[in-house]
Amino acid sequence: MRIADTHNAWSLPPWTRSGVLPLVVIIVVCVFGSAITGHAADALAVVVTVLLTVTTEELVRAAMRHRLRVA
């Protein structure tokens, strides 16, 4: 009989959850400051690139975790 592996849907470890809010605040402040100085498009391009990179990394990590569990 196979036991279902239930887990929390949050992908980050518990000790990093408290660091997410300050990181989001720092990003918002930097983008706002860039908008004031006229570099909003550049700042948003960097933020979007970083978010896409992190998302891709998480998807690859989840796929590898699944692959190692199945194999």
Short mmCIF file of N, CA and C in Angstrom, two decimals:
data_model
loop_
_atom_site.label_atom_id
_atom_site.label_comp_id
_atom_site.label_asym_id
_atom_site.label_seq_id
_atom_site.Cartn_x
_atom_site.Cartn_y
_atom_site.Cartn_z
N MET A 1 0.84 -1.17 0.00
CA MET A 1 0.00 0.00 0.00
C MET A 1 0.89 1.24 0.00
N ARG A 2 0.54 2.19 -0.85
CA ARG A 2 1.34 3.40 -0.96
C ARG A 2 0.73 4.49 -0.08
N ILE A 3 1.58 5.14 0.70
CA ILE A 3 1.12 6.21 1.58
C ILE A 3 1.27 7.53 0.86
N ALA A 4 0.20 8.31 0.84
CA ALA A 4 0.25 9.61 0.18
C ALA A 4 1.14 10.56 0.97
N ASP A 5 1.97 11.26 0.25
CA ASP A 5 2.88 12.22 0.88
C ASP A 5 2.19 13.58 0.90
N THR A 6 1.64 13.95 2.05
CA THR A 6 0.99 15.25 2.17
C THR A 6 2.00 16.24 2.75
N HIS A 7 1.97 17.43 2.23
CA HIS A 7 2.90 18.46 2.70
C HIS A 7 2.27 19.82 2.50
N ASN A 8 2.91 20.80 3.08
CA ASN A 8 2.46 22.18 2.96
C ASN A 8 2.71 22.65 1.52
N ALA A 9 1.79 23.42 0.97
CA ALA A 9 1.93 23.88 -0.40
C ALA A 9 3.01 24.95 -0.55
N TRP A 10 3.44 25.55 0.53
CA TRP A 10 4.49 26.57 0.49
C TRP A 10 5.81 25.90 0.18
N SER A 11 6.50 26.36 -0.88
CA SER A 11 7.71 25.68 -1.31
C SER A 11 8.94 26.07 -0.52
N LEU A 12 8.90 27.21 0.16
CA LEU A 12 10.08 27.66 0.90
C LEU A 12 10.12 27.03 2.28
N PRO A 13 11.32 26.81 2.81
CA PRO A 13 11.43 26.29 4.18
C PRO A 13 10.85 27.29 5.18
N PRO A 14 10.42 26.81 6.35
CA PRO A 14 9.77 27.71 7.32
C PRO A 14 10.64 28.89 7.76
N TRP A 15 11.95 28.71 7.83
CA TRP A 15 12.80 29.79 8.31
C TRP A 15 12.98 30.90 7.27
N THR A 16 12.63 30.66 6.02
CA THR A 16 12.76 31.71 5.01
C THR A 16 11.46 32.47 4.79
N ARG A 17 10.37 31.98 5.34
CA ARG A 17 9.09 32.66 5.15
C ARG A 17 9.10 34.06 5.74
N SER A 18 9.78 34.25 6.86
CA SER A 18 9.81 35.56 7.49
C SER A 18 10.64 36.55 6.69
N GLY A 19 11.47 36.09 5.78
CA GLY A 19 12.29 36.99 4.97
C GLY A 19 11.62 37.43 3.70
N VAL A 20 10.45 36.89 3.37
CA VAL A 20 9.79 37.23 2.11
C VAL A 20 9.21 38.64 2.15
N LEU A 21 8.55 39.01 3.23
CA LEU A 21 7.93 40.34 3.32
C LEU A 21 8.96 41.47 3.22
N PRO A 22 10.06 41.43 3.98
CA PRO A 22 11.06 42.50 3.81
C PRO A 22 11.63 42.56 2.39
N LEU A 23 11.79 41.41 1.77
CA LEU A 23 12.29 41.40 0.39
C LEU A 23 11.32 42.07 -0.56
N VAL A 24 10.03 41.80 -0.39
CA VAL A 24 9.01 42.43 -1.24
C VAL A 24 8.99 43.94 -0.99
N VAL A 25 9.12 44.36 0.26
CA VAL A 25 9.13 45.79 0.58
C VAL A 25 10.34 46.46 -0.05
N ILE A 26 11.50 45.83 0.00
CA ILE A 26 12.71 46.39 -0.61
C ILE A 26 12.53 46.53 -2.12
N ILE A 27 11.95 45.53 -2.76
CA ILE A 27 11.72 45.60 -4.20
C ILE A 27 10.77 46.74 -4.55
N VAL A 28 9.69 46.86 -3.79
CA VAL A 28 8.71 47.93 -4.06
C VAL A 28 9.34 49.30 -3.87
N VAL A 29 10.12 49.48 -2.83
CA VAL A 29 10.78 50.77 -2.58
C VAL A 29 11.78 51.08 -3.69
N CYS A 30 12.53 50.09 -4.13
CA CYS A 30 13.51 50.31 -5.21
C CYS A 30 12.82 50.68 -6.52
N VAL A 31 11.73 49.98 -6.85
CA VAL A 31 11.00 50.30 -8.08
C VAL A 31 10.37 51.68 -7.98
N PHE A 32 9.84 52.03 -6.83
CA PHE A 32 9.26 53.36 -6.64
C PHE A 32 10.33 54.43 -6.77
N GLY A 33 11.49 54.19 -6.16
CA GLY A 33 12.60 55.15 -6.28
C GLY A 33 13.08 55.29 -7.71
N SER A 34 13.10 54.19 -8.43
CA SER A 34 13.50 54.24 -9.84
C SER A 34 12.47 54.99 -10.66
N ALA A 35 11.20 54.84 -10.32
CA ALA A 35 10.15 55.56 -11.04
C ALA A 35 10.28 57.07 -10.83
N ILE A 36 10.66 57.46 -9.64
CA ILE A 36 10.83 58.89 -9.36
C ILE A 36 11.98 59.46 -10.17
N THR A 37 13.06 58.69 -10.32
CA THR A 37 14.23 59.18 -11.06
C THR A 37 14.13 58.96 -12.56
N GLY A 38 13.06 58.29 -13.02
CA GLY A 38 12.85 58.12 -14.45
C GLY A 38 13.38 56.82 -15.02
N HIS A 39 13.70 55.86 -14.18
CA HIS A 39 14.23 54.57 -14.63
C HIS A 39 13.28 53.43 -14.30
N ALA A 40 12.00 53.68 -14.34
CA ALA A 40 11.02 52.66 -13.95
C ALA A 40 11.03 51.48 -14.89
N ALA A 41 11.15 51.71 -16.19
CA ALA A 41 11.13 50.61 -17.15
C ALA A 41 12.31 49.67 -16.92
N ASP A 42 13.48 50.23 -16.64
CA ASP A 42 14.65 49.38 -16.38
C ASP A 42 14.47 48.57 -15.09
N ALA A 43 13.96 49.22 -14.06
CA ALA A 43 13.76 48.52 -12.79
C ALA A 43 12.73 47.41 -12.92
N LEU A 44 11.64 47.67 -13.63
CA LEU A 44 10.63 46.65 -13.81
C LEU A 44 11.14 45.50 -14.67
N ALA A 45 11.98 45.80 -15.65
CA ALA A 45 12.57 44.74 -16.47
C ALA A 45 13.44 43.83 -15.62
N VAL A 46 14.21 44.39 -14.72
CA VAL A 46 15.06 43.59 -13.83
C VAL A 46 14.21 42.75 -12.89
N VAL A 47 13.16 43.35 -12.32
CA VAL A 47 12.30 42.61 -11.39
C VAL A 47 11.59 41.46 -12.10
N VAL A 48 11.08 41.70 -13.29
CA VAL A 48 10.40 40.64 -14.03
C VAL A 48 11.37 39.52 -14.40
N THR A 49 12.58 39.88 -14.81
CA THR A 49 13.60 38.88 -15.14
C THR A 49 13.95 38.02 -13.93
N VAL A 50 14.10 38.65 -12.80
CA VAL A 50 14.42 37.91 -11.57
C VAL A 50 13.27 36.99 -11.18
N LEU A 51 12.03 37.48 -11.27
CA LEU A 51 10.88 36.64 -10.92
C LEU A 51 10.75 35.45 -11.87
N LEU A 52 10.99 35.66 -13.16
CA LEU A 52 10.95 34.54 -14.10
C LEU A 52 12.05 33.52 -13.82
N THR A 53 13.23 34.01 -13.45
CA THR A 53 14.33 33.11 -13.12
C THR A 53 14.01 32.28 -11.89
N VAL A 54 13.47 32.90 -10.86
CA VAL A 54 13.13 32.18 -9.63
C VAL A 54 12.01 31.18 -9.89
N THR A 55 11.03 31.56 -10.68
CA THR A 55 9.93 30.64 -11.01
C THR A 55 10.44 29.43 -11.78
N THR A 56 11.31 29.67 -12.75
CA THR A 56 11.88 28.56 -13.52
C THR A 56 12.69 27.64 -12.62
N GLU A 57 13.47 28.22 -11.72
CA GLU A 57 14.26 27.41 -10.80
C GLU A 57 13.37 26.54 -9.91
N GLU A 58 12.28 27.11 -9.42
CA GLU A 58 11.37 26.34 -8.57
C GLU A 58 10.69 25.22 -9.35
N LEU A 59 10.32 25.49 -10.61
CA LEU A 59 9.71 24.45 -11.42
C LEU A 59 10.68 23.31 -11.71
N VAL A 60 11.93 23.65 -12.02
CA VAL A 60 12.94 22.61 -12.27
C VAL A 60 13.21 21.82 -10.99
N ARG A 61 13.27 22.51 -9.86
CA ARG A 61 13.51 21.83 -8.58
C ARG A 61 12.36 20.87 -8.25
N ALA A 62 11.13 21.31 -8.49
CA ALA A 62 9.98 20.44 -8.22
C ALA A 62 9.97 19.25 -9.17
N ALA A 63 10.32 19.47 -10.43
CA ALA A 63 10.37 18.37 -11.39
C ALA A 63 11.46 17.36 -11.02
N MET A 64 12.60 17.84 -10.58
CA MET A 64 13.68 16.93 -10.19
C MET A 64 13.31 16.16 -8.92
N ARG A 65 12.62 16.83 -7.99
CA ARG A 65 12.18 16.15 -6.78
C ARG A 65 11.21 15.03 -7.13
N HIS A 66 10.29 15.32 -8.05
CA HIS A 66 9.32 14.30 -8.49
C HIS A 66 10.04 13.18 -9.22
N ARG A 67 10.97 13.52 -10.08
CA ARG A 67 11.70 12.51 -10.86
C ARG A 67 12.50 11.58 -9.94
N LEU A 68 13.15 12.16 -8.93
CA LEU A 68 13.94 11.34 -8.02
C LEU A 68 13.05 10.47 -7.15
N ARG A 69 11.85 10.95 -6.83
CA ARG A 69 10.94 10.16 -6.02
C ARG A 69 10.35 9.01 -6.81
N VAL A 70 10.06 9.23 -8.10
CA VAL A 70 9.45 8.19 -8.94
C VAL A 70 10.46 7.14 -9.34
N ALA A 71 11.68 7.58 -9.67
CA ALA A 71 12.69 6.65 -10.20
C ALA A 71 13.25 5.73 -9.15
#
